[in-house]
PDB file of C-alpha atoms in Angstrom:
ATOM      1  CA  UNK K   1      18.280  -1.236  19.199  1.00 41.00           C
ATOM      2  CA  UNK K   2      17.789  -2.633  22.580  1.00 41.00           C
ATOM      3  CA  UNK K   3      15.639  -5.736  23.203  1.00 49.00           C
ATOM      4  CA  UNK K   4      14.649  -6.820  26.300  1.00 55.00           C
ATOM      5  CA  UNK K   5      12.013  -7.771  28.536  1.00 57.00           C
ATOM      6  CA  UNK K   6      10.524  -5.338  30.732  1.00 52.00           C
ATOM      7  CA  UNK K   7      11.320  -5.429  34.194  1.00 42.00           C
ATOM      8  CA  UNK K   8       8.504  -6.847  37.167  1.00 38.00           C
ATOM      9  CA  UNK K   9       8.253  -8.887  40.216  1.00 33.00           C
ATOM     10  CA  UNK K  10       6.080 -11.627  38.061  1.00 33.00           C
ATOM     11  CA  UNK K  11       7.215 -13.662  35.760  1.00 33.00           C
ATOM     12  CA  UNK K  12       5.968 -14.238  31.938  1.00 37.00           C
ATOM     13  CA  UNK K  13       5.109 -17.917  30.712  1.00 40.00           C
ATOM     14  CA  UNK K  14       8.161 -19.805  29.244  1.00 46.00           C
ATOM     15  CA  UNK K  15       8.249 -21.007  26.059  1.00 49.00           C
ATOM     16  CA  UNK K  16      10.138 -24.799  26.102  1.00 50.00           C
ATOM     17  CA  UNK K  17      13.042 -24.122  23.568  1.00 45.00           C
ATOM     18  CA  UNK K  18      12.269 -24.952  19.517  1.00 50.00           C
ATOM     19  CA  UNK K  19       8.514 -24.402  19.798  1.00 83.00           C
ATOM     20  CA  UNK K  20       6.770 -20.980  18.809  1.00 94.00           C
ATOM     21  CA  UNK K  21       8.317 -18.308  16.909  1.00 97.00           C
ATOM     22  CA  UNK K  22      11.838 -16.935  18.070  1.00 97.00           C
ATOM     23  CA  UNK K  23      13.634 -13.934  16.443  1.00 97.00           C
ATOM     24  CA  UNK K  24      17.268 -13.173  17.031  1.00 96.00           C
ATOM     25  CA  UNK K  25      18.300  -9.429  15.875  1.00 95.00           C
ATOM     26  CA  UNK K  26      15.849  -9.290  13.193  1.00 96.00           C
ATOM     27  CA  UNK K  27      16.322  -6.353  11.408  1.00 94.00           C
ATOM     28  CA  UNK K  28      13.436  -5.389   9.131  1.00 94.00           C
ATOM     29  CA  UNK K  29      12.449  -2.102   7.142  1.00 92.00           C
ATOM     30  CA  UNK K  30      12.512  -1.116   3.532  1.00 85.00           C
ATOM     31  CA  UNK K  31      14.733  -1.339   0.421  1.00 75.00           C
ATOM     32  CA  UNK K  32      15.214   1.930  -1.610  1.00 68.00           C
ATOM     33  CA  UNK K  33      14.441   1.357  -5.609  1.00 62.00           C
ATOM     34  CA  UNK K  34      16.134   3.928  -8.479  1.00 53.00           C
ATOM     35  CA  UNK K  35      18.765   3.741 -10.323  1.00 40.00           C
ATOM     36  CA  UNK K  36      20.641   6.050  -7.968  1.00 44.00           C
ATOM     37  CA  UNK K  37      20.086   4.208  -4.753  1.00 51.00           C
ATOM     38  CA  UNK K  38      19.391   1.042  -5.978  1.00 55.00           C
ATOM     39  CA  UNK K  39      20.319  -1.363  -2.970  1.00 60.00           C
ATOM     40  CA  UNK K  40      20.573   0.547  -0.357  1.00 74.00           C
ATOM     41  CA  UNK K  41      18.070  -0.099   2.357  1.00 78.00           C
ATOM     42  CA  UNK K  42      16.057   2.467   5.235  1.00 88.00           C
ATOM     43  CA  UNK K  43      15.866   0.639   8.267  1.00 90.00           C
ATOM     44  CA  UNK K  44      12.962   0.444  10.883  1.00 90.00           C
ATOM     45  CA  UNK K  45      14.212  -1.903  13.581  1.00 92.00           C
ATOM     46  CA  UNK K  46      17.643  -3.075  13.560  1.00 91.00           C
ATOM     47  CA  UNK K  47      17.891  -5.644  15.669  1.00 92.00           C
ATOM     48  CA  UNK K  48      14.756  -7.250  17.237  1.00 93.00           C
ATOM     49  CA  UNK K  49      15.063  -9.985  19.834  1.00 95.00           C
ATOM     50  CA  UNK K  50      11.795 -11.504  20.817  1.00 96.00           C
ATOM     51  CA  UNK K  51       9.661 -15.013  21.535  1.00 96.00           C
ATOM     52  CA  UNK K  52       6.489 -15.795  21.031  1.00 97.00           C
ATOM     53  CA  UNK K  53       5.282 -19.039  22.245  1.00 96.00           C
ATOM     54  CA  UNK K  54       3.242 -22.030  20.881  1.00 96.00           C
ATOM     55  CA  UNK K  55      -0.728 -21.959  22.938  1.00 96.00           C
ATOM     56  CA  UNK K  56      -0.395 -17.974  23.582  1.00 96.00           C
ATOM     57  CA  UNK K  57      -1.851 -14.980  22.307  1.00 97.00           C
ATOM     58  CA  UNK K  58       1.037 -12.383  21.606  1.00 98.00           C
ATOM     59  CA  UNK K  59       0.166  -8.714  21.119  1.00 97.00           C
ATOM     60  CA  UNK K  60       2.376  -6.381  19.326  1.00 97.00           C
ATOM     61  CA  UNK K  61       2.165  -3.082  20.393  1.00 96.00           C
ATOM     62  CA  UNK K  62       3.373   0.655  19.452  1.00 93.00           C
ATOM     63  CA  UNK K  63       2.368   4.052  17.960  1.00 89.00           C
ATOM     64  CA  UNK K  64       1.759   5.084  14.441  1.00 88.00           C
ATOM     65  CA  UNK K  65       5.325   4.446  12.068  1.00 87.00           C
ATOM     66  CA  UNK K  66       7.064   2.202  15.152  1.00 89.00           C
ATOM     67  CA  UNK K  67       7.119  -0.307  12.607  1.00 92.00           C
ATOM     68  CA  UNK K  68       3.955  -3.101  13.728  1.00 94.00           C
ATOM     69  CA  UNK K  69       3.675  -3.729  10.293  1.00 93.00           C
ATOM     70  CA  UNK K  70       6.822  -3.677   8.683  1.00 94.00           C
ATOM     71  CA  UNK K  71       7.816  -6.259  10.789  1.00 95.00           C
ATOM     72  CA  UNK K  72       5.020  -8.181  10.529  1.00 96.00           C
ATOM     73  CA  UNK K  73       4.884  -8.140   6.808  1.00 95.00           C
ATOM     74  CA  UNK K  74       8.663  -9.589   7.032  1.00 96.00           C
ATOM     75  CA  UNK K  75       7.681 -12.731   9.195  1.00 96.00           C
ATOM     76  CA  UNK K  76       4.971 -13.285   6.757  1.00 95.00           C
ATOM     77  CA  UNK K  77       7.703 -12.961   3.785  1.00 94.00           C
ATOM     78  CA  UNK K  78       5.635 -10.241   1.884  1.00 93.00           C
ATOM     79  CA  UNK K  79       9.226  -7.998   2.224  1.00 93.00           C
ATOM     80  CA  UNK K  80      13.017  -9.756   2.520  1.00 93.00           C
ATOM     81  CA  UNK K  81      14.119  -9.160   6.192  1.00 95.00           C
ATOM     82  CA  UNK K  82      17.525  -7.189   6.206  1.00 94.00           C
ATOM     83  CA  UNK K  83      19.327  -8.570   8.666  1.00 94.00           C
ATOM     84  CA  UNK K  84      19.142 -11.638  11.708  1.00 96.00           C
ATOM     85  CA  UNK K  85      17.263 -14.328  12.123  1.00 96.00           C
ATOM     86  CA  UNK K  86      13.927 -15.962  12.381  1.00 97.00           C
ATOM     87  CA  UNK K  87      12.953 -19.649  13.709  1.00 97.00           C
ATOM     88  CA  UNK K  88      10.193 -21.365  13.529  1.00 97.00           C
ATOM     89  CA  UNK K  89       9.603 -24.370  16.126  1.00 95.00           C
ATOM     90  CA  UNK K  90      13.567 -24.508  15.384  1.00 94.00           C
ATOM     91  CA  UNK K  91      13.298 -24.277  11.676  1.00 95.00           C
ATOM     92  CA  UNK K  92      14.498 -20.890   9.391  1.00 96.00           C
ATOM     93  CA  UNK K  93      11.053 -19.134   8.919  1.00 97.00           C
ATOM     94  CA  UNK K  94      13.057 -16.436   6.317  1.00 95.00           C
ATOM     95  CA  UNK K  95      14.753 -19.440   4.392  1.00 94.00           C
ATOM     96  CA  UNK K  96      11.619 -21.540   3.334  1.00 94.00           C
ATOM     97  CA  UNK K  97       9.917 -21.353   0.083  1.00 93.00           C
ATOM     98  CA  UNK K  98       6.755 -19.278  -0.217  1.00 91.00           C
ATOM     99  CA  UNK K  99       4.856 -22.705  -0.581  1.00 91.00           C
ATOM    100  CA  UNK K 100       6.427 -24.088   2.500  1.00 93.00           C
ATOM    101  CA  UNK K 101       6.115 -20.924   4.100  1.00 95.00           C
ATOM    102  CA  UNK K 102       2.233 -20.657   3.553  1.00 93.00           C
ATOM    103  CA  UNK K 103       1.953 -24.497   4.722  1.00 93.00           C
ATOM    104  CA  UNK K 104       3.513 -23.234   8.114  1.00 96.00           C
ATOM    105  CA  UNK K 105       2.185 -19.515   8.353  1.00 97.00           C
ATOM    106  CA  UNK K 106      -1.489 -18.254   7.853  1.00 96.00           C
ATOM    107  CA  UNK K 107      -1.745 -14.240   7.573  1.00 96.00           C
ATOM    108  CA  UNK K 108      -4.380 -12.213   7.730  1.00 94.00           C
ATOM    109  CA  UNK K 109      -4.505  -8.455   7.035  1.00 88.00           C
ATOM    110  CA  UNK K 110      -6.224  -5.293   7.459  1.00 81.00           C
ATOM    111  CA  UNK K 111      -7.120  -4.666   4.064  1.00 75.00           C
ATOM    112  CA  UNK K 112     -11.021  -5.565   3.109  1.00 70.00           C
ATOM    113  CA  UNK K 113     -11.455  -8.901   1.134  1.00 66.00           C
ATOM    114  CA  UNK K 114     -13.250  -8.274  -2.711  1.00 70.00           C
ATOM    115  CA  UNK K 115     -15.936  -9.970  -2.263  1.00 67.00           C
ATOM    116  CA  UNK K 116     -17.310 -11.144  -5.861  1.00 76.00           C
ATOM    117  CA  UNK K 117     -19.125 -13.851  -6.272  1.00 85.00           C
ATOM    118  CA  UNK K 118     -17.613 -15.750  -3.390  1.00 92.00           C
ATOM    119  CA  UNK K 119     -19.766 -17.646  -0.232  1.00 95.00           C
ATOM    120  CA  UNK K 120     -18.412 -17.924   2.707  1.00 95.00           C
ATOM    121  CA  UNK K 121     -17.196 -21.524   2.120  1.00 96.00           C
ATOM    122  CA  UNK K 122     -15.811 -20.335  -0.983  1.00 95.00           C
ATOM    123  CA  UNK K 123     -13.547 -18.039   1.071  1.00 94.00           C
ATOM    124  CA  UNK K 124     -12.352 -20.677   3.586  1.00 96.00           C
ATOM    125  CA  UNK K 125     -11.290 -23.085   0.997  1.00 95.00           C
ATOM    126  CA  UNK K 126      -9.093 -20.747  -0.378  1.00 93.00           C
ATOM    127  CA  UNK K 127      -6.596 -21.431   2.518  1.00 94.00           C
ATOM    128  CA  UNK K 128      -5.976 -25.027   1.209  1.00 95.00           C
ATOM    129  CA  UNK K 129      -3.945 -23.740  -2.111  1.00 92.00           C
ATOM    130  CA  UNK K 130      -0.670 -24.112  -0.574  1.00 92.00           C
ATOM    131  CA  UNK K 131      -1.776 -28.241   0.015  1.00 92.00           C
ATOM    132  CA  UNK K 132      -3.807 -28.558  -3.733  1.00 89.00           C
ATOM    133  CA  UNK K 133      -1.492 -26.527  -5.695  1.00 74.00           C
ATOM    134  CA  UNK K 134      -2.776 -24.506  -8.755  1.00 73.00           C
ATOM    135  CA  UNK K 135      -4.810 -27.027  -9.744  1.00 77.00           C
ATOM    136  CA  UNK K 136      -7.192 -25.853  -6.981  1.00 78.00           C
ATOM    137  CA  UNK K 137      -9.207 -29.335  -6.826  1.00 89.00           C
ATOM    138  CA  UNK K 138      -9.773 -30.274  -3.119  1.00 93.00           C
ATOM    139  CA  UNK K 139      -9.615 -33.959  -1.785  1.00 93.00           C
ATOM    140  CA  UNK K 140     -11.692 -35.652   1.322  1.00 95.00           C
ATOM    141  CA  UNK K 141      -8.811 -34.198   3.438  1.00 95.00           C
ATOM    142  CA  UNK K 142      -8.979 -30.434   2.241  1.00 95.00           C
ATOM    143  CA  UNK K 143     -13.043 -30.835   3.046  1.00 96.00           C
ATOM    144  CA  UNK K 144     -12.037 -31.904   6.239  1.00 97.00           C
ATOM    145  CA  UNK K 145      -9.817 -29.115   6.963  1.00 96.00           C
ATOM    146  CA  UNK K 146     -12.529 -26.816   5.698  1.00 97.00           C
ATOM    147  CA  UNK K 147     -14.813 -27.839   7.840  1.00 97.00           C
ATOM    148  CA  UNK K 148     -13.097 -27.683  10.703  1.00 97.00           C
ATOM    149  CA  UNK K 149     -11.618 -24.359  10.293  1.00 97.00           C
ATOM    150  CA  UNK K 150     -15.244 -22.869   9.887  1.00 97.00           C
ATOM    151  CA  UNK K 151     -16.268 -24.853  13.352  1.00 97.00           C
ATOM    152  CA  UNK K 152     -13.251 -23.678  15.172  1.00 96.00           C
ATOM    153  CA  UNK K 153     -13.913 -19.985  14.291  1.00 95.00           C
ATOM    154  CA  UNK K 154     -18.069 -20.924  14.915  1.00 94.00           C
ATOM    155  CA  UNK K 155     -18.638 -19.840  11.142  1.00 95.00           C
ATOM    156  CA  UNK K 156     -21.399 -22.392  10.152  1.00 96.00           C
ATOM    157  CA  UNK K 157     -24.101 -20.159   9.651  1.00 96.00           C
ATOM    158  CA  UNK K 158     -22.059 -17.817   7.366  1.00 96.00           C
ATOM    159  CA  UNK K 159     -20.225 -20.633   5.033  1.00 96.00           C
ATOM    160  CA  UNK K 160     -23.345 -20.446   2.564  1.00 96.00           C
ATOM    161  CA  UNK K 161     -23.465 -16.744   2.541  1.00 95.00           C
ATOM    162  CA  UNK K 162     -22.438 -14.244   0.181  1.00 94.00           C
ATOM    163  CA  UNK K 163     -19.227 -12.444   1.308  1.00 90.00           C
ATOM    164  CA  UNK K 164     -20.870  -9.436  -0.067  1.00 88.00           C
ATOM    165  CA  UNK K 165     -24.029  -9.418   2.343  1.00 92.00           C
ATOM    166  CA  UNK K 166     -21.417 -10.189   5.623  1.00 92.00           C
ATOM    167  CA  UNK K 167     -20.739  -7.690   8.605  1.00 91.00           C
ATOM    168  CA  UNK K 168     -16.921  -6.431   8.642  1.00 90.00           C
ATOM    169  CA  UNK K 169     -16.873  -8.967  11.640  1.00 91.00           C
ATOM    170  CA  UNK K 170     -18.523 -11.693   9.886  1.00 93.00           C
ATOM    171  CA  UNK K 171     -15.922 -11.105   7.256  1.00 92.00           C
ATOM    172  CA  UNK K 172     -13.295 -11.283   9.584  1.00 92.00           C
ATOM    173  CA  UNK K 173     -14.186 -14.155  11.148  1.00 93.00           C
ATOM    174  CA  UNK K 174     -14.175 -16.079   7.951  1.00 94.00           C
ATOM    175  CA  UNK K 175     -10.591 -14.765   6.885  1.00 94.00           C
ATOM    176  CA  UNK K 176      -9.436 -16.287  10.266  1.00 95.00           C
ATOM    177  CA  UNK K 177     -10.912 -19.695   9.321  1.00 96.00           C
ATOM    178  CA  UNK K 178      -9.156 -18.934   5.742  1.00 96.00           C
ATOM    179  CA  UNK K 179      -6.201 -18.772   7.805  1.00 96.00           C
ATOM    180  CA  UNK K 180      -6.759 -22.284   9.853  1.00 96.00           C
ATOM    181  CA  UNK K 181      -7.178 -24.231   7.051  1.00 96.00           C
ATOM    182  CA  UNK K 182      -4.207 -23.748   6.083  1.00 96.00           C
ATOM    183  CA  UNK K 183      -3.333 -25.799   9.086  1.00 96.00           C
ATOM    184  CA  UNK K 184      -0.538 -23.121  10.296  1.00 96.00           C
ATOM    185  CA  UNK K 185       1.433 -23.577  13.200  1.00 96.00           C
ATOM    186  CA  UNK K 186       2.284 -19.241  13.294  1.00 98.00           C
ATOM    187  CA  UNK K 187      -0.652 -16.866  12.795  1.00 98.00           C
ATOM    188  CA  UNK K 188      -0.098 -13.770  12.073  1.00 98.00           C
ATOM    189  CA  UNK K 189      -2.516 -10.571  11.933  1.00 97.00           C
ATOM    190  CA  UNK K 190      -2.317  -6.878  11.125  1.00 95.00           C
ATOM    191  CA  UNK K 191      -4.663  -4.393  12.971  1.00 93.00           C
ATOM    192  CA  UNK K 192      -7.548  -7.839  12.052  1.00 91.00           C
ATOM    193  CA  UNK K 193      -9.866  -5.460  14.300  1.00 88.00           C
ATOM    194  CA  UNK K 194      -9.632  -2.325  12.125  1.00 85.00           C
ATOM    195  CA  UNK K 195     -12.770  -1.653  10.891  1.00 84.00           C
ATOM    196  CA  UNK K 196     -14.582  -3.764  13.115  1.00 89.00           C
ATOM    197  CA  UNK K 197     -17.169  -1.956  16.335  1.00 90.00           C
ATOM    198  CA  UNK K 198     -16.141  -2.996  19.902  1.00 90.00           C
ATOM    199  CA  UNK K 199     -18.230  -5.933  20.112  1.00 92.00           C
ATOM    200  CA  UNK K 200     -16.981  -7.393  17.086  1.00 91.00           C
ATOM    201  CA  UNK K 201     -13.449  -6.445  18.567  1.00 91.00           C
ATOM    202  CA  UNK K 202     -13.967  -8.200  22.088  1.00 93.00           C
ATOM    203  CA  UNK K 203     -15.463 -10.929  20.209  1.00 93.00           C
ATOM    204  CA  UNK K 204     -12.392 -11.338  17.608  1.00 94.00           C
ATOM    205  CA  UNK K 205      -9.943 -11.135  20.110  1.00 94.00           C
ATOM    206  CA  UNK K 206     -11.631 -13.626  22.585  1.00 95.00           C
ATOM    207  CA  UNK K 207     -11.415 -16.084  19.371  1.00 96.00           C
ATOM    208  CA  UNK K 208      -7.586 -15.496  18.478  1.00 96.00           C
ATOM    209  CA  UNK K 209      -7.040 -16.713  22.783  1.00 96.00           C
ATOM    210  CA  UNK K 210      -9.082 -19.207  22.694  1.00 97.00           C
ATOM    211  CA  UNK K 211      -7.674 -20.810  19.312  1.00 96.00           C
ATOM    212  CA  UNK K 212      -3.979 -20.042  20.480  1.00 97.00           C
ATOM    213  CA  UNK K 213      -5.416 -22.743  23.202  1.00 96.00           C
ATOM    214  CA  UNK K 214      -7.052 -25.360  21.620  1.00 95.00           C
ATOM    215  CA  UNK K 215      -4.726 -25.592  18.698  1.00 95.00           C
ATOM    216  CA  UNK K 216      -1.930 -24.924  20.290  1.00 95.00           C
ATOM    217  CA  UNK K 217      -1.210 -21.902  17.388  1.00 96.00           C
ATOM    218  CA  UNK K 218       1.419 -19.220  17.888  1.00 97.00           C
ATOM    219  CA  UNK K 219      -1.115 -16.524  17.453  1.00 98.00           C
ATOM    220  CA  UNK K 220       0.915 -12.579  16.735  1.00 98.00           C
ATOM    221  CA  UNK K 221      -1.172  -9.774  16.276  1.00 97.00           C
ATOM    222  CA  UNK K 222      -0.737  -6.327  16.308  1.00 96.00           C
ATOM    223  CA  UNK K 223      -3.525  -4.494  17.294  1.00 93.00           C
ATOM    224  CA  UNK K 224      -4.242  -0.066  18.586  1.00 89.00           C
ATOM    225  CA  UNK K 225      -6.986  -1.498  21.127  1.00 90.00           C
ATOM    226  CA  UNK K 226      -4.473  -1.561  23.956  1.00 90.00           C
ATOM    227  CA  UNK K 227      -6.805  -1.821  27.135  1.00 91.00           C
ATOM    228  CA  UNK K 228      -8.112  -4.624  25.424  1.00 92.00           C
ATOM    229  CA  UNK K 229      -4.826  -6.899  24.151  1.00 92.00           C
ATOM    230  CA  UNK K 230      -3.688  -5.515  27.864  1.00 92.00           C
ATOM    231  CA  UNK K 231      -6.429  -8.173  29.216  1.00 92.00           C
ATOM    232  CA  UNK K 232      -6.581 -10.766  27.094  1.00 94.00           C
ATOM    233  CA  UNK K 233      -2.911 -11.074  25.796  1.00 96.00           C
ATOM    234  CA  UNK K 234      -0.530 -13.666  27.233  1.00 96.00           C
ATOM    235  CA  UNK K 235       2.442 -11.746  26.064  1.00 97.00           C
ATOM    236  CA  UNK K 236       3.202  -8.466  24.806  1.00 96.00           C
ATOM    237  CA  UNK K 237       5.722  -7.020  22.058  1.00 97.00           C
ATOM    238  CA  UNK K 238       6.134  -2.995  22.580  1.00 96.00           C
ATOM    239  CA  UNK K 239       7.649  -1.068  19.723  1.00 93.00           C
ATOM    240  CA  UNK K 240       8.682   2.546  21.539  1.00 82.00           C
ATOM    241  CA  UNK K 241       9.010   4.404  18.137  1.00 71.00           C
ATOM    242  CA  UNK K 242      12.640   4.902  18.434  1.00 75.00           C
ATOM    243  CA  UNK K 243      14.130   1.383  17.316  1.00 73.00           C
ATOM    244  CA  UNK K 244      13.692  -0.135  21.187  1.00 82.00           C
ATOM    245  CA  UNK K 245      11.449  -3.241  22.023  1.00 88.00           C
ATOM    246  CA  UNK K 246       9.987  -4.152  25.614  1.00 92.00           C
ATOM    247  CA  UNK K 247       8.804  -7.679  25.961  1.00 95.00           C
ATOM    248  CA  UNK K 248       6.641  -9.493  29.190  1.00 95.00           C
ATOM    249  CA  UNK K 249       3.333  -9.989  29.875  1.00 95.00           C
ATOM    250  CA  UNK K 250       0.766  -7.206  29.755  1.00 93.00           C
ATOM    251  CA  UNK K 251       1.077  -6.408  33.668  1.00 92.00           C
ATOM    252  CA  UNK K 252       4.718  -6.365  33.277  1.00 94.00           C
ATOM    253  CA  UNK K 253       4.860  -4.191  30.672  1.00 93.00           C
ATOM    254  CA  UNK K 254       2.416  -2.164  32.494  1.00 91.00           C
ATOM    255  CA  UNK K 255       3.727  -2.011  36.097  1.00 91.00           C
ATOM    256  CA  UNK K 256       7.137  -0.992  34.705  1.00 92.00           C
ATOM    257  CA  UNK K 257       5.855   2.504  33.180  1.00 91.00           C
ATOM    258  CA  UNK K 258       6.929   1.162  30.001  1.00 92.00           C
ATOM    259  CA  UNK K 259       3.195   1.217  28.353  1.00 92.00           C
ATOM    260  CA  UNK K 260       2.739   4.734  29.477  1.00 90.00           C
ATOM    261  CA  UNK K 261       6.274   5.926  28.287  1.00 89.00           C
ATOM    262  CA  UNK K 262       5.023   4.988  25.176  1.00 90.00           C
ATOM    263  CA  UNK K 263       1.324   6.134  24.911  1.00 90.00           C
ATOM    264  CA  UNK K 264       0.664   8.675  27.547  1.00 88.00           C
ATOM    265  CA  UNK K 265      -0.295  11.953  25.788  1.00 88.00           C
ATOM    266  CA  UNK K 266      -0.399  15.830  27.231  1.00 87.00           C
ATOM    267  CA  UNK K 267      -4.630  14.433  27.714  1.00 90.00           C
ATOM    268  CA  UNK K 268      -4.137  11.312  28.909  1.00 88.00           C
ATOM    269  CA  UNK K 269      -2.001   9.114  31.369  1.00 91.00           C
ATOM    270  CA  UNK K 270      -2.215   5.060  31.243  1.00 90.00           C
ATOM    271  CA  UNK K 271      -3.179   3.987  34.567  1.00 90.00           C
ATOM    272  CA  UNK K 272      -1.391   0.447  35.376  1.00 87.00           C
ATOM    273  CA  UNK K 273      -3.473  -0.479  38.397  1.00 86.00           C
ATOM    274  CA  UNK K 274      -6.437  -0.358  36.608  1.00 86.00           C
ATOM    275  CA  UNK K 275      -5.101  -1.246  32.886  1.00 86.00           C
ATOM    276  CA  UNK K 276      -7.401   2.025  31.986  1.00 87.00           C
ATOM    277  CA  UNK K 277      -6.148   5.212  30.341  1.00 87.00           C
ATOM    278  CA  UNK K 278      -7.893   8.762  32.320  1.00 90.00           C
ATOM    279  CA  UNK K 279      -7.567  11.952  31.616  1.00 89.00           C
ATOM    280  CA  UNK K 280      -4.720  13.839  32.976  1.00 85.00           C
ATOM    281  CA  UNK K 281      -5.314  16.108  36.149  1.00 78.00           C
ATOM    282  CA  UNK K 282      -4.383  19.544  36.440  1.00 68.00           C
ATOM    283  CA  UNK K 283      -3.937  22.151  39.426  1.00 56.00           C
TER     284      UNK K 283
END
């Protein structure tokens, strides 16, 4: 597989060496089970080479199978990787402990939360387990983290809410502040704008940049609302669907063709001048 970053006359944001998330022929996909093939492994990318900095908003990008979430379910250590590396601010992200790793990394998903019984509070304070332990029992400290988890994601109102009565966007909102209390320094989120209307997408996107910012988090998200990530994305991971990645900003990734090499359809052509796709015009 070829990694590499896309080719422009600007250039991306650096990332200072040992901070943010840095992967070194990372190969990731799945391991076959049965007594037959027991072992053996099929692999979606086999050797990723990519950085994603501390204080920026980093989109991950590709088609249907290209392997957004295999990948992303590795970093997040829900699946061994099967090959390469992974560093954390300088430290082995695949070698630490699943309580380590959830002290370091906060996830979020696209699958919808079961809401029970569970306020909104309720939800958020879930994200201090990996500092309580089973026990659960949370200290002046976890309160404090609570607290300002649901102010950084502007959550008050919903904290005393039933999850069950919440928009998919108020829902969201709250499993980001789950997230931050877990006091992460890597964020990462699968499709977190799934189910949500465009609004709710603009407005959940605005919030990952903006906390990438303040908290100087390593925000990675993968995400099919490409005009969107195009504009508010300070870097950009493209998966092409055959085992290559493109790296750069948006407009690099853009001005090189590379974004419409991988999306443009017999319908419709990506337009990099305006960051817009249009419909293909015929004589």
């Amino acid at each position: 597989m070829v990694s590499r970053d896309a080719p422009a006359a600007a250039t991306g944001t650096a990332t200072p060496a040992g901070t943010g998330l840095v992967l070194s022929g990372l190969a990731v996909g799945h391991r076959t089970e049965g007594t037959l093939r027991r072992g053996r492994a099929s692999t979606v990318l086999p050797a990723v080479d990519a950085v994603a900095g501390r204080g920026e908003l980093t989109v991950l990008l590709g088609t249907n199978g290209a392997g957004k979430s295999t990948l992303l379910r590795t970093l997040a250590g829900l699946q061994p990787a099967l090959g390469g590396s992974a560093r954390l601010d300088g430290d082995d992200l695949l070698g630490l402990r699943a309580g380590a790793r959830a002290r370091r990394v906060g996830v979020v998903l696209t699958d919808r939360p079961d809401p029970g019984l569970l306020t909104g509070r309720d939800v958020v304070e879930l994200g201090r387990l990996p500092h309580t332990g089973a026990a659960g029992v949370l200290g002046p400290d976890d309160d404090a983290a609570v607290d300002t988890a649901i102010d950084a994601v502007r959550a008050g109102p919903l904290a005393g809410r039933p999850l069950g009565r919440l928009s998919d966007g108020e829902r969201q909102r709250l499993m980001v502040a789950r997230a931050l209390a877990q006091q992460p320094s890597l964020l990462l989120l699968d499709e977190p704008s799934a189910f949500l209307d465009v609004a709710a997408r603009v407005a959940l996107l605005g919030l990952l940049r903006r906390l990438a910012r303040e908290q100087d988090l390593c925000v990675l998200l993968s995400t099919h609302d490409l005009e969107l990530a195009l504009r508010l994305a300070d870097r950009a991971w493209l998966l092409d669907g055959a085992g290559s990645l493109l790296t750069g900003t948006p407009g690099e990734l853009a001005t090189s063709g590379a974004i419409g090499a991988a999306f443009d359809t017999d319908e419709l052509v990506f337009e990099p001048d305006r960051g817009v796709f249009a419909l293909r015009t015929r004589d």
